[in-house]
Amino acid sequence: MTTIPRIAIIGGGPGGLMLARLLHVRGVAATVFERDVHADERPQGGSLDLHADTGQRAMLAAGLECEFLAEARPEDQGDRLYDADGTLLFDRDGAGDDRPEIDRTALRRILLQSLPSGTVRWASGVEAIRPCADGRYEVDTGGLVETFDVVVGADGAWSRVRSLLSTARPAYEGVTMVELGFDTQRHPDVDSLVGSGKMFAVGDNHILVGQRNGHGHIRGYAGVRMSETAAQALGRLPTEGIRAEVLRAFTGWAPSLLGLIERGDILAVRPLYALPIGHHWTTRPGLTILGDAAHLMSPFGGEGVNLALADAVDLADALLSGEGWPAVERCEAAIAERAIPAAEGAAEGLQATVSTGGVASVLEHYQSRVGDLAAWEANR
Ligand SMILES: Cc1cc2nc3c(=O)[nH]c(=O)nc-3n(C[C@H](O)[C@H](O)[C@H](O)COP(=O)(O)OP(=O)(O)OC[C@H]3O[C@@H](n4cnc5c(N)ncnc54)[C@H](O)[C@@H]3O)c2cc1C
């Protein structure tokens, strides 16, 4: 490409916004099409830990390290594990770890504020992308049609862009998470249960998660193994119907843990889906994907957002390399390859945690991680 390409990014999640920022700092304007009507239209989900070689590397490349450090919460990296009786099996404060947490809303705000106004077109759900005879692509937002040299699908799990490159579809992973919200002042019991970071309570095919967020909030998840049809039916129930069903699923659990389900604000029902591990796609000049659109996986590895941010760094480099599409093609292969161990870890983590032998395998995982961290500390 000798002239600066006109770039459309479909999706204003972490991956799409990071790509727009990285292009902007190198003097290339992109248009981000986002179907949300505004930045706060829907809850963005819980806290995310950014890893050094992926998420943190991206913030540095974007020139947003200070903004990240101002919002990051290194003090919230602790882990606790309970069994279904409410017995605390593992407790580690994790304060010295290198995976600081940041609220998803804060991350989105930092990225949005780093872009020139007008970069993100809100309320612009893309309905179709069509190839033109000259090799460019039309982006159709339901009436308004614009033409771009490059279209990047950062449009998440159900990506429309992906469907032009691959026949793969996300498959249901067998587990659904009901998302809960707490204000720590109103729920001091939940506050002390969670500790300084994240708690898991694991029982036979069930899991409760409590995750400390910024500004006195805690995000919870009640995970249950159920069929996709049951998950869809659960999602259609009114809030109190969802609560009653989830409480029924956790019958016999300790009252201290059931408080999470009884008193949390019910925010969403999230069935977990994943693309096939090793998903790759046929390269098609002018059209590509990143983040969940490329390698959706369950959140049990804590890698999804980190990979989306790292993909954006690599794709920005490839798009601006001056080598044309072969550089993007190499980047696509690298993105797909890098996601494989994370996707394997996420699938194994989900299957091991929400299982009949759940708590023992999670305890073993935490104990081995302590060993790894001790070795890492000793070698620093
Ligand atoms: C319950 C849960 C917990 C998670 N916890 C973690 C965690 O702790 N750590 C972690 O690393 N990851 C976690 N993840 C995964 C993480 O959320 C994703 O991997 C990450 O958000 C992917 O970023 P993305 O930019 O690729 O896609 P998304 O964040 O999905 O963003 C896609 C954007 O595209 C927009 N969009 C979609 N279709 C269109 C369209 N047709 N037109 C216009 N806009 C469109 C959407 O509105 C959205 O804003 C979790 C996921 C879930 C479900």
Coordinates of C-alpha atoms and ligand atoms in Angstrom, one line a residue:
M1 CA 0.0 0.0 0.0
T2 CA 1.7 3.2 -1.0
T3 CA -1.1 5.6 0.1
I4 CA -2.6 5.7 3.6
P5 CA -5.4 3.2 3.6
R6 CA -8.9 4.1 4.7
I7 CA -9.5 1.8 7.6
A8 CA -12.8 0.7 9.2
I9 CA -12.8 -1.1 12.5
I10 CA -16.0 -2.9 13.4
G11 CA -16.5 -3.0 17.1
G12 CA -15.4 -0.6 19.9
G13 CA -14.4 -3.1 22.5
P14 CA -10.8 -3.3 23.9
G15 CA -9.3 -4.7 20.7
G16 CA -11.0 -2.3 18.3
L17 CA -10.3 0.8 20.4
M18 CA -6.7 -0.2 21.0
L19 CA -6.1 -0.7 17.2
A20 CA -7.7 2.8 16.5
R21 CA -5.4 4.3 19.1
L22 CA -2.3 2.7 17.8
L23 CA -3.1 3.8 14.3
H24 CA -3.8 7.3 15.5
V25 CA -0.5 7.7 17.3
R26 CA 1.2 6.9 14.0
G27 CA -0.9 9.4 12.1
V28 CA -3.5 7.2 10.6
A29 CA -7.1 7.9 11.2
A30 CA -9.6 5.0 11.4
T31 CA -13.3 4.9 11.8
V32 CA -14.7 2.6 14.6
F33 CA -18.3 1.4 14.0
E34 CA -19.9 0.5 17.4
R35 CA -23.4 -0.7 17.8
D36 CA -23.7 0.5 21.4
V37 CA -25.6 3.9 21.5
H38 CA -23.0 5.4 23.9
A39 CA -20.1 4.3 26.1
D40 CA -22.2 3.5 29.2
E41 CA -25.2 1.9 27.4
R42 CA -24.6 -1.6 29.0
P43 CA -22.5 -2.9 31.9
Q44 CA -19.1 -3.6 30.5
G45 CA -18.4 -6.6 32.8
G46 CA -15.9 -7.0 35.6
S47 CA -12.3 -6.3 36.4
L48 CA -9.6 -7.5 34.0
D49 CA -5.9 -8.3 34.9
L50 CA -3.5 -7.1 32.3
H51 CA -0.5 -9.3 31.7
A52 CA 3.0 -7.9 31.1
D53 CA 3.8 -9.3 27.7
T54 CA 0.3 -8.7 26.2
G55 CA -2.1 -6.2 27.8
Q56 CA 0.5 -4.1 29.5
R57 CA 2.7 -4.1 26.5
A58 CA -0.2 -2.8 24.4
M59 CA -0.9 0.1 26.9
L60 CA 2.8 1.0 26.7
A61 CA 2.8 0.9 22.9
A62 CA -0.3 3.1 22.9
G63 CA 1.4 5.7 25.1
L64 CA -1.2 5.1 27.8
E65 CA 1.0 3.6 30.5
C66 CA 0.4 6.6 32.9
E67 CA -3.4 6.5 32.4
F68 CA -3.3 2.7 33.0
L69 CA -1.2 3.0 36.2
A70 CA -3.5 5.7 37.5
E71 CA -6.5 3.3 37.2
A72 CA -4.8 0.0 37.8
R73 CA -5.2 -1.8 41.2
P74 CA -2.1 -3.9 41.9
E75 CA -3.5 -4.4 45.4
D76 CA -6.3 -6.5 44.1
Q77 CA -4.5 -9.6 42.8
G78 CA -5.3 -11.9 45.7
D79 CA -6.9 -15.3 45.4
R80 CA -9.2 -17.2 47.7
L81 CA -10.7 -20.6 47.4
Y82 CA -13.6 -22.0 49.4
D83 CA -15.4 -25.3 49.1
A84 CA -19.2 -25.5 49.0
D85 CA -19.3 -25.7 52.8
G86 CA -17.7 -22.3 53.0
T87 CA -14.3 -23.6 54.3
L88 CA -11.5 -21.4 53.2
L89 CA -8.9 -23.7 51.6
F90 CA -6.5 -21.2 50.1
D91 CA -5.8 -17.5 50.7
R92 CA -3.0 -15.5 49.1
D93 CA -2.9 -11.7 48.9
G94 CA -0.9 -11.5 45.6
A95 CA 0.1 -7.9 46.2
G96 CA 3.5 -8.3 44.6
D97 CA 2.2 -10.0 41.4
D98 CA 2.6 -8.4 38.0
R99 CA -1.0 -8.6 36.7
P100 CA -2.7 -5.5 38.0
E101 CA -6.4 -5.3 37.7
I102 CA -8.3 -2.6 35.9
D103 CA -12.1 -2.1 35.6
R104 CA -13.3 -2.8 32.1
T105 CA -15.2 0.5 32.1
A106 CA -12.0 2.4 33.1
L107 CA -10.1 0.7 30.3
R108 CA -12.7 1.6 27.7
R109 CA -12.8 5.2 29.0
I110 CA -9.0 5.5 28.8
L111 CA -9.0 4.2 25.2
L112 CA -12.0 6.4 24.2
Q113 CA -10.4 9.5 25.6
S114 CA -7.2 8.9 23.7
L115 CA -9.0 9.1 20.4
P116 CA -9.9 12.2 18.4
S117 CA -13.6 12.9 18.8
G118 CA -15.7 11.4 16.0
T119 CA -13.4 8.4 15.7
V120 CA -16.1 6.1 17.2
R121 CA -19.5 6.1 15.5
W122 CA -21.9 5.1 18.2
A123 CA -25.2 3.5 17.4
S124 CA -23.7 2.1 14.2
G125 CA -24.3 -1.6 14.1
V126 CA -22.8 -3.0 10.9
E127 CA -25.3 -5.1 9.1
A128 CA -23.3 -6.1 6.1
I129 CA -19.8 -5.9 4.5
R130 CA -19.7 -6.3 0.8
P131 CA -16.7 -6.6 -1.5
C132 CA -16.4 -4.0 -4.3
A133 CA -15.1 -4.7 -7.8
D134 CA -12.0 -2.6 -7.1
G135 CA -10.9 -4.7 -4.1
R136 CA -12.3 -2.4 -1.4
Y137 CA -15.2 -3.1 0.9
E138 CA -18.5 -1.5 1.6
V139 CA -19.6 -1.2 5.2
D140 CA -23.4 -1.0 5.5
T141 CA -24.9 0.2 8.8
G142 CA -28.5 -0.3 7.7
G143 CA -28.9 2.4 5.1
L144 CA -25.6 4.3 5.4
V145 CA -22.9 2.7 3.2
E146 CA -19.2 3.7 3.1
T147 CA -16.3 2.3 1.3
F148 CA -12.9 1.3 2.9
D149 CA -9.6 -0.2 1.8
V150 CA -9.3 -2.3 5.0
V151 CA -12.0 -3.6 7.3
V152 CA -11.0 -5.1 10.6
G153 CA -13.5 -7.2 12.5
A154 CA -13.0 -6.4 16.2
D155 CA -16.7 -7.3 16.6
G156 CA -16.4 -10.0 19.3
A157 CA -17.9 -13.5 19.7
W158 CA -20.5 -13.3 17.0
S159 CA -18.4 -11.4 14.5
R160 CA -20.0 -10.6 11.1
V161 CA -16.5 -10.0 9.6
R162 CA -15.4 -13.5 10.6
S163 CA -18.2 -15.0 8.7
L164 CA -16.6 -13.7 5.5
L165 CA -13.3 -15.4 6.3
S166 CA -14.2 -18.6 8.0
T167 CA -17.1 -21.0 8.5
A168 CA -16.3 -21.6 12.2
R169 CA -19.0 -20.8 14.7
P170 CA -18.6 -20.6 18.5
A171 CA -19.8 -23.7 20.3
Y172 CA -21.5 -23.6 23.7
E173 CA -19.1 -24.8 26.4
G174 CA -21.7 -26.3 28.7
V175 CA -21.5 -23.7 31.5
T176 CA -23.5 -20.6 32.0
M177 CA -22.5 -17.7 34.3
V178 CA -25.1 -15.4 36.0
E179 CA -23.4 -12.1 36.6
L180 CA -24.1 -10.3 39.9
G181 CA -23.2 -6.9 41.2
F182 CA -22.5 -5.7 44.8
D183 CA -21.8 -2.4 46.5
T184 CA -19.3 -3.2 49.3
Q185 CA -20.9 -0.6 51.7
R186 CA -24.2 -2.3 51.5
H187 CA -22.7 -5.8 51.6
P188 CA -19.9 -5.9 54.1
D189 CA -20.2 -9.7 54.4
V190 CA -19.5 -10.1 50.6
D191 CA -16.7 -7.6 51.0
S192 CA -14.9 -9.8 53.6
L193 CA -15.7 -13.0 51.8
V194 CA -13.9 -11.9 48.7
G195 CA -10.7 -10.6 50.3
S196 CA -8.1 -8.7 48.3
G197 CA -8.9 -9.8 44.7
K198 CA -10.9 -12.8 43.6
M199 CA -12.6 -15.7 45.3
F200 CA -13.7 -18.9 43.9
A201 CA -16.1 -21.3 45.7
V202 CA -16.1 -24.6 43.9
G203 CA -18.5 -27.5 44.3
D204 CA -19.9 -30.4 42.3
N205 CA -20.3 -28.8 38.8
H206 CA -21.0 -25.4 40.3
I207 CA -18.8 -22.3 40.9
L208 CA -19.3 -19.0 42.7
V209 CA -16.9 -16.2 41.8
G210 CA -16.5 -12.9 43.6
Q211 CA -14.2 -10.3 42.0
R212 CA -13.2 -7.0 43.6
N213 CA -13.7 -4.1 41.2
G214 CA -12.8 -0.4 41.7
H215 CA -14.9 2.2 43.4
G216 CA -16.4 -0.1 46.1
H217 CA -17.9 -2.6 43.8
I218 CA -17.7 -6.4 43.6
R219 CA -18.7 -8.4 40.6
G220 CA -20.0 -11.9 41.2
Y221 CA -20.6 -14.9 38.9
A222 CA -22.7 -18.0 39.7
G223 CA -21.7 -20.7 37.2
V224 CA -23.7 -23.8 36.5
R225 CA -23.3 -26.6 34.1
M226 CA -26.5 -26.7 32.0
S227 CA -27.7 -27.3 28.4
E228 CA -27.7 -24.4 25.9
T229 CA -31.6 -24.6 25.8
A230 CA -31.8 -24.3 29.6
A231 CA -29.3 -21.3 29.4
Q232 CA -31.5 -19.6 26.8
A233 CA -34.6 -20.2 28.9
L234 CA -32.9 -18.8 32.0
G235 CA -31.9 -15.7 30.1
R236 CA -35.6 -15.0 29.3
L237 CA -36.8 -15.1 32.9
P238 CA -37.4 -12.0 35.0
T239 CA -34.7 -11.2 37.4
E240 CA -36.2 -12.8 40.5
G241 CA -37.0 -15.9 38.4
I242 CA -33.3 -16.2 37.5
R243 CA -32.3 -15.8 41.2
A244 CA -34.8 -18.5 42.2
E245 CA -33.4 -20.9 39.6
V246 CA -29.8 -20.3 40.5
L247 CA -30.5 -20.7 44.2
R248 CA -32.2 -24.0 43.5
A249 CA -29.1 -25.1 41.6
F250 CA -26.9 -24.2 44.6
T251 CA -29.1 -26.1 47.2
G252 CA -27.0 -27.4 50.1
W253 CA -24.2 -24.8 49.8
A254 CA -23.1 -22.8 52.9
P255 CA -25.4 -19.9 53.8
S256 CA -22.3 -17.6 53.8
L257 CA -21.8 -18.4 50.1
L258 CA -25.5 -18.4 49.1
G259 CA -25.6 -14.7 50.3
L260 CA -23.9 -13.9 47.0
I261 CA -26.8 -15.2 45.0
E262 CA -29.5 -14.0 47.4
R263 CA -28.4 -10.4 47.6
G264 CA -26.5 -9.5 44.4
D265 CA -28.0 -7.4 41.7
I266 CA -28.5 -9.7 38.7
L267 CA -26.8 -8.1 35.8
A268 CA -26.7 -10.7 33.0
V269 CA -26.9 -14.3 32.0
R270 CA -23.8 -15.3 30.1
P271 CA -23.6 -18.7 28.5
L272 CA -19.9 -19.4 27.7
Y273 CA -19.0 -20.1 24.1
A274 CA -15.7 -20.8 22.4
L275 CA -14.4 -21.0 18.8
P276 CA -12.5 -24.3 18.0
I277 CA -9.0 -24.3 19.4
G278 CA -6.6 -23.4 16.7
H279 CA -9.2 -21.5 14.7
H280 CA -7.6 -20.0 11.6
W281 CA -9.0 -18.4 8.5
T282 CA -8.3 -17.9 4.8
T283 CA -6.6 -14.6 4.3
R284 CA -8.5 -12.1 2.1
P285 CA -6.8 -8.9 1.3
G286 CA -8.5 -5.9 2.9
L287 CA -10.4 -7.9 5.5
T288 CA -9.2 -9.3 8.8
I289 CA -10.2 -10.0 12.4
L290 CA -8.7 -9.8 15.9
G291 CA -9.6 -10.5 19.5
D292 CA -12.6 -12.6 20.3
A293 CA -13.7 -12.5 16.6
A294 CA -10.5 -14.5 15.9
H295 CA -10.2 -16.7 19.0
L296 CA -13.1 -16.6 21.4
M297 CA -12.4 -18.7 24.5
S298 CA -14.0 -19.1 27.9
P299 CA -12.8 -16.6 30.5
F300 CA -11.2 -19.3 32.7
G301 CA -7.7 -18.5 31.4
G302 CA -8.1 -14.7 32.0
E303 CA -6.4 -14.2 28.6
G304 CA -9.2 -12.9 26.2
V305 CA -8.7 -9.2 26.7
N306 CA -4.9 -9.5 26.9
L307 CA -4.8 -11.3 23.5
A308 CA -7.2 -8.8 22.0
L309 CA -4.9 -5.9 23.0
A310 CA -1.8 -7.7 21.8
D311 CA -3.5 -8.6 18.5
A312 CA -4.1 -4.8 18.0
V313 CA -0.4 -4.0 18.5
D314 CA 0.7 -6.6 16.0
L315 CA -2.0 -5.7 13.4
A316 CA -1.2 -2.0 13.6
D317 CA 2.5 -2.9 13.0
A318 CA 1.5 -5.1 10.0
L319 CA -0.9 -2.6 8.5
L320 CA 1.6 0.2 8.7
S321 CA 4.7 -1.8 7.7
G322 CA 4.6 -0.7 4.1
E323 CA 4.8 -4.3 3.0
G324 CA 1.2 -4.6 2.0
W325 CA -1.1 -7.5 2.7
P326 CA 1.7 -10.2 3.0
A327 CA 2.6 -8.6 6.4
V328 CA -1.0 -8.8 7.5
E329 CA -1.2 -12.4 6.4
R330 CA 1.8 -13.3 8.5
C331 CA 0.3 -11.4 11.4
E332 CA -3.0 -13.3 11.1
A333 CA -1.0 -16.6 11.3
A334 CA 0.8 -15.3 14.4
I335 CA -2.4 -14.1 16.1
A336 CA -4.0 -17.5 15.5
E337 CA -1.0 -19.4 16.7
R338 CA -0.5 -17.3 19.8
A339 CA -4.0 -18.0 21.0
I340 CA -3.7 -21.7 20.9
P341 CA -2.1 -22.3 24.4
A342 CA -4.4 -19.7 25.9
A343 CA -7.4 -21.4 24.4
E344 CA -6.2 -24.8 25.5
G345 CA -5.7 -23.5 29.1
A346 CA -9.1 -21.8 29.1
A347 CA -10.9 -25.0 27.9
E348 CA -9.0 -27.2 30.4
G349 CA -9.6 -24.6 33.2
L350 CA -13.3 -24.6 32.6
Q351 CA -13.7 -28.3 32.4
A352 CA -11.5 -28.9 35.5
T353 CA -13.1 -26.2 37.6
V354 CA -16.8 -26.8 36.8
S355 CA -16.6 -30.5 37.3
T356 CA -17.3 -33.2 39.8
G357 CA -13.8 -33.1 41.1
G358 CA -13.7 -29.2 40.9
V359 CA -12.3 -28.0 44.2
A360 CA -9.4 -30.4 44.4
S361 CA -8.1 -29.5 41.0
V362 CA -8.4 -25.7 41.6
L363 CA -6.6 -26.1 44.9
E364 CA -3.8 -28.0 43.1
H365 CA -3.6 -25.3 40.5
Y366 CA -3.3 -22.5 43.1
Q367 CA -0.7 -24.4 45.0
S368 CA 1.4 -25.1 41.9
R369 CA 1.1 -21.4 41.0
V370 CA 2.5 -20.4 44.4
G371 CA 5.4 -22.7 43.7
D372 CA 6.0 -21.1 40.2
L373 CA 5.8 -17.6 41.7
A374 CA 8.3 -18.5 44.4
A375 CA 10.7 -19.8 41.8
W376 CA 10.2 -16.7 39.7
E377 CA 10.9 -14.5 42.8
A378 CA 14.0 -16.5 43.7
N379 CA 15.4 -16.1 40.1
R380 CA 14.7 -12.3 39.9
Ligands
LIG1 C1 -18.1 -13.4 32.0 C2 -16.8 -13.0 31.3 C3 -15.7 -12.7 32.1 C4 -14.5 -12.4 31.4 N1 -13.4 -12.1 32.2 C5 -12.2 -11.9 31.6 C6 -11.0 -11.7 32.3 O1 -11.0 -11.7 33.6 N2 -9.8 -11.5 31.7 C7 -9.8 -11.5 30.3 O2 -8.7 -11.3 29.7 N3 -10.9 -11.7 29.5 C8 -12.1 -11.9 30.2 N4 -13.2 -12.1 29.4 C9 -13.0 -12.1 27.9 C10 -13.0 -10.7 27.4 O3 -14.1 -10.0 27.8 C11 -12.9 -10.7 25.9 O4 -11.9 -11.6 25.5 C12 -12.6 -9.3 25.3 O5 -13.6 -8.4 25.7 C13 -12.4 -9.3 23.8 O6 -12.3 -8.0 23.3 P1 -12.7 -7.7 21.8 O7 -12.4 -6.3 21.6 O8 -12.1 -8.7 20.9 O9 -14.3 -8.0 21.8 P2 -15.5 -7.4 22.6 O10 -15.1 -6.9 24.0 O11 -16.6 -8.4 22.6 O12 -16.0 -6.1 21.8 C14 -16.7 -6.3 20.6 C15 -17.4 -4.9 20.4 O13 -18.0 -5.0 19.1 C16 -19.3 -4.5 19.1 N5 -20.0 -5.1 18.0 C17 -20.3 -6.4 17.8 N6 -21.0 -6.6 16.7 C18 -21.0 -5.4 16.0 C19 -21.6 -4.9 14.8 N7 -22.2 -5.8 13.9 N8 -21.5 -3.6 14.5 C20 -20.9 -2.7 15.4 N9 -20.4 -3.1 16.6 C21 -20.4 -4.4 16.9 C22 -19.8 -4.9 20.5 O14 -20.9 -4.0 20.9 C23 -18.5 -4.7 21.3 O15 -18.4 -3.4 21.9 C24 -14.4 -12.4 30.0 C25 -15.5 -12.7 29.2 C26 -16.7 -13.0 29.9 C27 -17.9 -13.4 29.1

